[in-house]
Amino acid sequence: MDSVQTRAAMLAALRKHLPAHCILSDAEDTRPYECDALSTHKQLPLLVVLPENEAQIVAILQVCRNFEVPVVPRGAGTGLSGGATPIQDGVVLSTAKLNKILEVNPYARTAKVQPGVRNLAISDAAAHAGLYYAPDPSSQLACTIGGNVAENAGGVHCLKYGLTIHNVLSLRIVTIDGEVLELGSQALDAPGLDLLAVFIGSEGMLGIVTEVTVKLIPKAQTAQVIIASFSELEQAGHAVAQIIAEGIIPAGLEMMDQTSIRMVEPFVHAGYNTDAAAILLCESDGNAEEVAEEIARMSAVLKAAGASNLTVSFSEEQRQQLWSGRKNAFPAAGRISPDYYCVDGTIPRKHLAQVLNAIRQMELRYQMVCANVFHAGDGNLHPLILFDANQPGALEKAEAFGNDILELCVQLGGSITGEHGVGIEKLNAMCVQFNAEELLSFFGVKHAFDPLNLLNPSKAIPSLNRCAEFGRMQVSQGKIGFPDLSRF
């Protein structure tokens, strides 16, 4: 069948299982789903389906498998790596309508939710019991827990409280065959292989999440944040390493360079020192005695590292104000630049200053401005490359700039992603991070769950041919990557 016939047959098959309002087929209805937050890459899908329960998801996947039509899972569409970008002649499966909080158990400190529940809504639902869900990505007002599971999302407090993988106890998923599986357990361990850890961060390539059980933790009695200004990047980088070396694990430890400080301060008036080369935001939470002690210890380390100015929040209102600049870095970038490209990589903490100085040199080489905001405590960088897509070649130049940053992360012992995922954005960078044998092992896991390669194909794991072609252009120490594979 050609694509027109396939579409007609698919619609007829899906209408047997879903009400009309759960299927979108007209171009004007499917266009809102043509991209996620990586809006530089767009593709209209064949169809969009919005199931309202697990049984409908089972039916959708069985239909797609029978027609061998690819399926792209989608949460809220806030992902930054193109993981939810549609595939031509593929179906987008949105979990937005599965948005019920099924249970909040204050005694077990857990919540059982559907994948379309917003991240922040979990904490709102648990607030009456003095509990909350710890991972807090910047998009937590909009992003859903299903998308968080797909990307293994983090946030500014993940240094102390962990990523999604550390805060999810179990999942209920549907495979491409329509089989319902339960991964993980509310006990300390689960029988068999740890497939929960395999699934979280798999970017929709292994199955569709229908239910998530998360940990809840007690809300801290109090919290304070220190904002420390530094006249040199090296001082700020050294301060981060020294805080961790002292055995202090702050609730949050964020760093911003001068470009980002001057970008956000006129936008939110957080009270940042715009003359500083870098600032650190260091938060402590717990009971009053714990916080007072930790704030004093961190202040001493920061001063010893060369901090020129320290401000400690004295109220919850001021704490929120000091955090507002970091939390609003992305919208602040959109205020001063027509477009921006957010890079996501990780490095060992000891290399923070080295990487920032290297990015400065890249700015000169590419003649582009880059604002640096990142989770300093775990070395997760988020450089924001500012550009104007209306200028010919500007997007390609920004992407090349970003790829250079990711290659530097790998060279220094880091990774090409910390929390945004690979999607379609970082496929070439995957060829730098992993060799052919490692990529084949990833495909092996994918094949075990999805033998026909229908769930989010061509995402996250590059083909070896792609790496061979990319290797033709990337020469390291005089050697071409993947020399045994034929070029196009």
PDB file of C-alpha atoms in Angstrom, residues 306-409:
ATOM      1  CA  GLY A 306      37.865  34.032  46.575  1.00  0.00           C
ATOM      2  CA  ALA A 307      34.213  35.054  46.634  1.00  0.00           C
ATOM      3  CA  SER A 308      34.073  38.847  46.588  1.00  0.00           C
ATOM      4  CA  ASN A 309      30.508  39.126  47.821  1.00  0.00           C
ATOM      5  CA  LEU A 310      28.088  36.797  49.634  1.00  0.00           C
ATOM      6  CA  THR A 311      24.347  37.236  50.075  1.00  0.00           C
ATOM      7  CA  VAL A 312      22.310  34.804  52.168  1.00  0.00           C
ATOM      8  CA  SER A 313      18.527  34.744  51.803  1.00  0.00           C
ATOM      9  CA  PHE A 314      16.728  35.748  55.010  1.00  0.00           C
ATOM     10  CA  SER A 315      13.183  34.803  53.925  1.00  0.00           C
ATOM     11  CA  GLU A 316      11.403  32.386  51.605  1.00  0.00           C
ATOM     12  CA  GLU A 317      10.436  35.324  49.404  1.00  0.00           C
ATOM     13  CA  GLN A 318      14.070  36.375  48.982  1.00  0.00           C
ATOM     14  CA  ARG A 319      15.140  32.783  48.373  1.00  0.00           C
ATOM     15  CA  GLN A 320      12.640  32.518  45.529  1.00  0.00           C
ATOM     16  CA  GLN A 321      13.808  35.862  44.167  1.00  0.00           C
ATOM     17  CA  LEU A 322      17.459  34.780  44.110  1.00  0.00           C
ATOM     18  CA  TRP A 323      16.515  31.570  42.308  1.00  0.00           C
ATOM     19  CA  SER A 324      14.295  33.387  39.812  1.00  0.00           C
ATOM     20  CA  GLY A 325      17.230  34.453  37.663  1.00  0.00           C
ATOM     21  CA  ARG A 326      18.509  30.911  37.212  1.00  0.00           C
ATOM     22  CA  LYS A 327      15.026  29.521  36.683  1.00  0.00           C
ATOM     23  CA  ASN A 328      14.272  32.142  34.008  1.00  0.00           C
ATOM     24  CA  ALA A 329      17.505  31.901  32.040  1.00  0.00           C
ATOM     25  CA  PHE A 330      15.788  30.404  28.976  1.00  0.00           C
ATOM     26  CA  PRO A 331      13.025  33.006  28.657  1.00  0.00           C
ATOM     27  CA  ALA A 332      15.604  35.720  29.328  1.00  0.00           C
ATOM     28  CA  ALA A 333      17.611  34.427  26.360  1.00  0.00           C
ATOM     29  CA  GLY A 334      14.499  34.613  24.199  1.00  0.00           C
ATOM     30  CA  ARG A 335      14.081  38.232  25.248  1.00  0.00           C
ATOM     31  CA  ILE A 336      17.434  39.392  23.868  1.00  0.00           C
ATOM     32  CA  SER A 337      17.934  37.017  20.927  1.00  0.00           C
ATOM     33  CA  PRO A 338      15.588  35.911  18.124  1.00  0.00           C
ATOM     34  CA  ASP A 339      16.733  32.327  18.644  1.00  0.00           C
ATOM     35  CA  TYR A 340      18.914  30.303  20.978  1.00  0.00           C
ATOM     36  CA  TYR A 341      20.306  26.789  20.970  1.00  0.00           C
ATOM     37  CA  CYS A 342      20.574  25.070  24.348  1.00  0.00           C
ATOM     38  CA  VAL A 343      23.410  22.562  24.635  1.00  0.00           C
ATOM     39  CA  ASP A 344      23.317  19.801  27.258  1.00  0.00           C
ATOM     40  CA  GLY A 345      26.539  18.033  28.228  1.00  0.00           C
ATOM     41  CA  THR A 346      28.332  16.888  31.370  1.00  0.00           C
ATOM     42  CA  ILE A 347      31.928  17.124  32.551  1.00  0.00           C
ATOM     43  CA  PRO A 348      33.880  16.292  35.707  1.00  0.00           C
ATOM     44  CA  ARG A 349      33.492  19.233  38.109  1.00  0.00           C
ATOM     45  CA  LYS A 350      37.224  19.920  38.161  1.00  0.00           C
ATOM     46  CA  HIS A 351      37.062  21.020  34.510  1.00  0.00           C
ATOM     47  CA  LEU A 352      34.342  23.687  34.888  1.00  0.00           C
ATOM     48  CA  ALA A 353      36.622  26.701  34.450  1.00  0.00           C
ATOM     49  CA  GLN A 354      38.578  25.005  31.649  1.00  0.00           C
ATOM     50  CA  VAL A 355      35.402  24.374  29.658  1.00  0.00           C
ATOM     51  CA  LEU A 356      34.080  27.907  30.190  1.00  0.00           C
ATOM     52  CA  ASN A 357      37.353  29.374  28.955  1.00  0.00           C
ATOM     53  CA  ALA A 358      37.270  27.028  25.954  1.00  0.00           C
ATOM     54  CA  ILE A 359      33.718  28.165  25.150  1.00  0.00           C
ATOM     55  CA  ARG A 360      34.975  31.759  25.183  1.00  0.00           C
ATOM     56  CA  GLN A 361      37.503  30.833  22.490  1.00  0.00           C
ATOM     57  CA  MET A 362      34.743  29.134  20.492  1.00  0.00           C
ATOM     58  CA  GLU A 363      32.673  32.328  20.711  1.00  0.00           C
ATOM     59  CA  LEU A 364      35.512  34.185  18.983  1.00  0.00           C
ATOM     60  CA  ARG A 365      35.940  31.468  16.364  1.00  0.00           C
ATOM     61  CA  TYR A 366      32.238  31.264  15.522  1.00  0.00           C
ATOM     62  CA  GLN A 367      31.516  34.966  16.136  1.00  0.00           C
ATOM     63  CA  MET A 368      28.520  34.035  18.286  1.00  0.00           C
ATOM     64  CA  VAL A 369      27.525  34.823  21.873  1.00  0.00           C
ATOM     65  CA  CYS A 370      27.068  32.008  24.389  1.00  0.00           C
ATOM     66  CA  ALA A 371      25.485  32.419  27.844  1.00  0.00           C
ATOM     67  CA  ASN A 372      26.447  29.695  30.311  1.00  0.00           C
ATOM     68  CA  VAL A 373      24.065  28.426  33.002  1.00  0.00           C
ATOM     69  CA  PHE A 374      24.494  24.999  34.498  1.00  0.00           C
ATOM     70  CA  HIS A 375      24.132  22.549  37.330  1.00  0.00           C
ATOM     71  CA  ALA A 376      27.654  23.041  38.662  1.00  0.00           C
ATOM     72  CA  GLY A 377      27.323  20.474  41.431  1.00  0.00           C
ATOM     73  CA  ASP A 378      27.089  17.555  39.000  1.00  0.00           C
ATOM     74  CA  GLY A 379      28.911  19.159  36.067  1.00  0.00           C
ATOM     75  CA  ASN A 380      25.830  19.402  33.824  1.00  0.00           C
ATOM     76  CA  LEU A 381      26.382  22.265  31.364  1.00  0.00           C
ATOM     77  CA  HIS A 382      23.629  24.218  29.597  1.00  0.00           C
ATOM     78  CA  PRO A 383      25.348  26.728  27.285  1.00  0.00           C
ATOM     79  CA  LEU A 384      22.822  28.910  25.447  1.00  0.00           C
ATOM     80  CA  ILE A 385      24.139  29.833  21.997  1.00  0.00           C
ATOM     81  CA  LEU A 386      22.376  32.985  20.783  1.00  0.00           C
ATOM     82  CA  PHE A 387      21.707  33.421  17.059  1.00  0.00           C
ATOM     83  CA  ASP A 388      19.234  34.665  14.445  1.00  0.00           C
ATOM     84  CA  ALA A 389      17.815  31.886  12.290  1.00  0.00           C
ATOM     85  CA  ASN A 390      16.839  34.477   9.662  1.00  0.00           C
ATOM     86  CA  GLN A 391      20.518  34.916   8.849  1.00  0.00           C
ATOM     87  CA  PRO A 392      21.649  32.351   6.246  1.00  0.00           C
ATOM     88  CA  GLY A 393      23.837  29.663   7.799  1.00  0.00           C
ATOM     89  CA  ALA A 394      23.333  30.873  11.387  1.00  0.00           C
ATOM     90  CA  LEU A 395      21.522  27.735  12.557  1.00  0.00           C
ATOM     91  CA  GLU A 396      24.145  25.454  11.049  1.00  0.00           C
ATOM     92  CA  LYS A 397      26.882  27.510  12.677  1.00  0.00           C
ATOM     93  CA  ALA A 398      25.148  27.337  16.072  1.00  0.00           C
ATOM     94  CA  GLU A 399      24.790  23.564  15.744  1.00  0.00           C
ATOM     95  CA  ALA A 400      28.483  23.226  14.858  1.00  0.00           C
ATOM     96  CA  PHE A 401      29.343  25.377  17.892  1.00  0.00           C
ATOM     97  CA  GLY A 402      27.223  23.117  20.084  1.00  0.00           C
ATOM     98  CA  ASN A 403      28.785  19.978  18.654  1.00  0.00           C
ATOM     99  CA  ASP A 404      32.256  21.330  19.463  1.00  0.00           C
ATOM    100  CA  ILE A 405      31.179  21.844  23.076  1.00  0.00           C
ATOM    101  CA  LEU A 406      29.893  18.265  23.283  1.00  0.00           C
ATOM    102  CA  GLU A 407      33.094  16.860  21.778  1.00  0.00           C
ATOM    103  CA  LEU A 408      35.066  18.792  24.392  1.00  0.00           C
ATOM    104  CA  CYS A 409      32.873  17.246  27.113  1.00  0.00           C
TER     105      CYS A 409
END
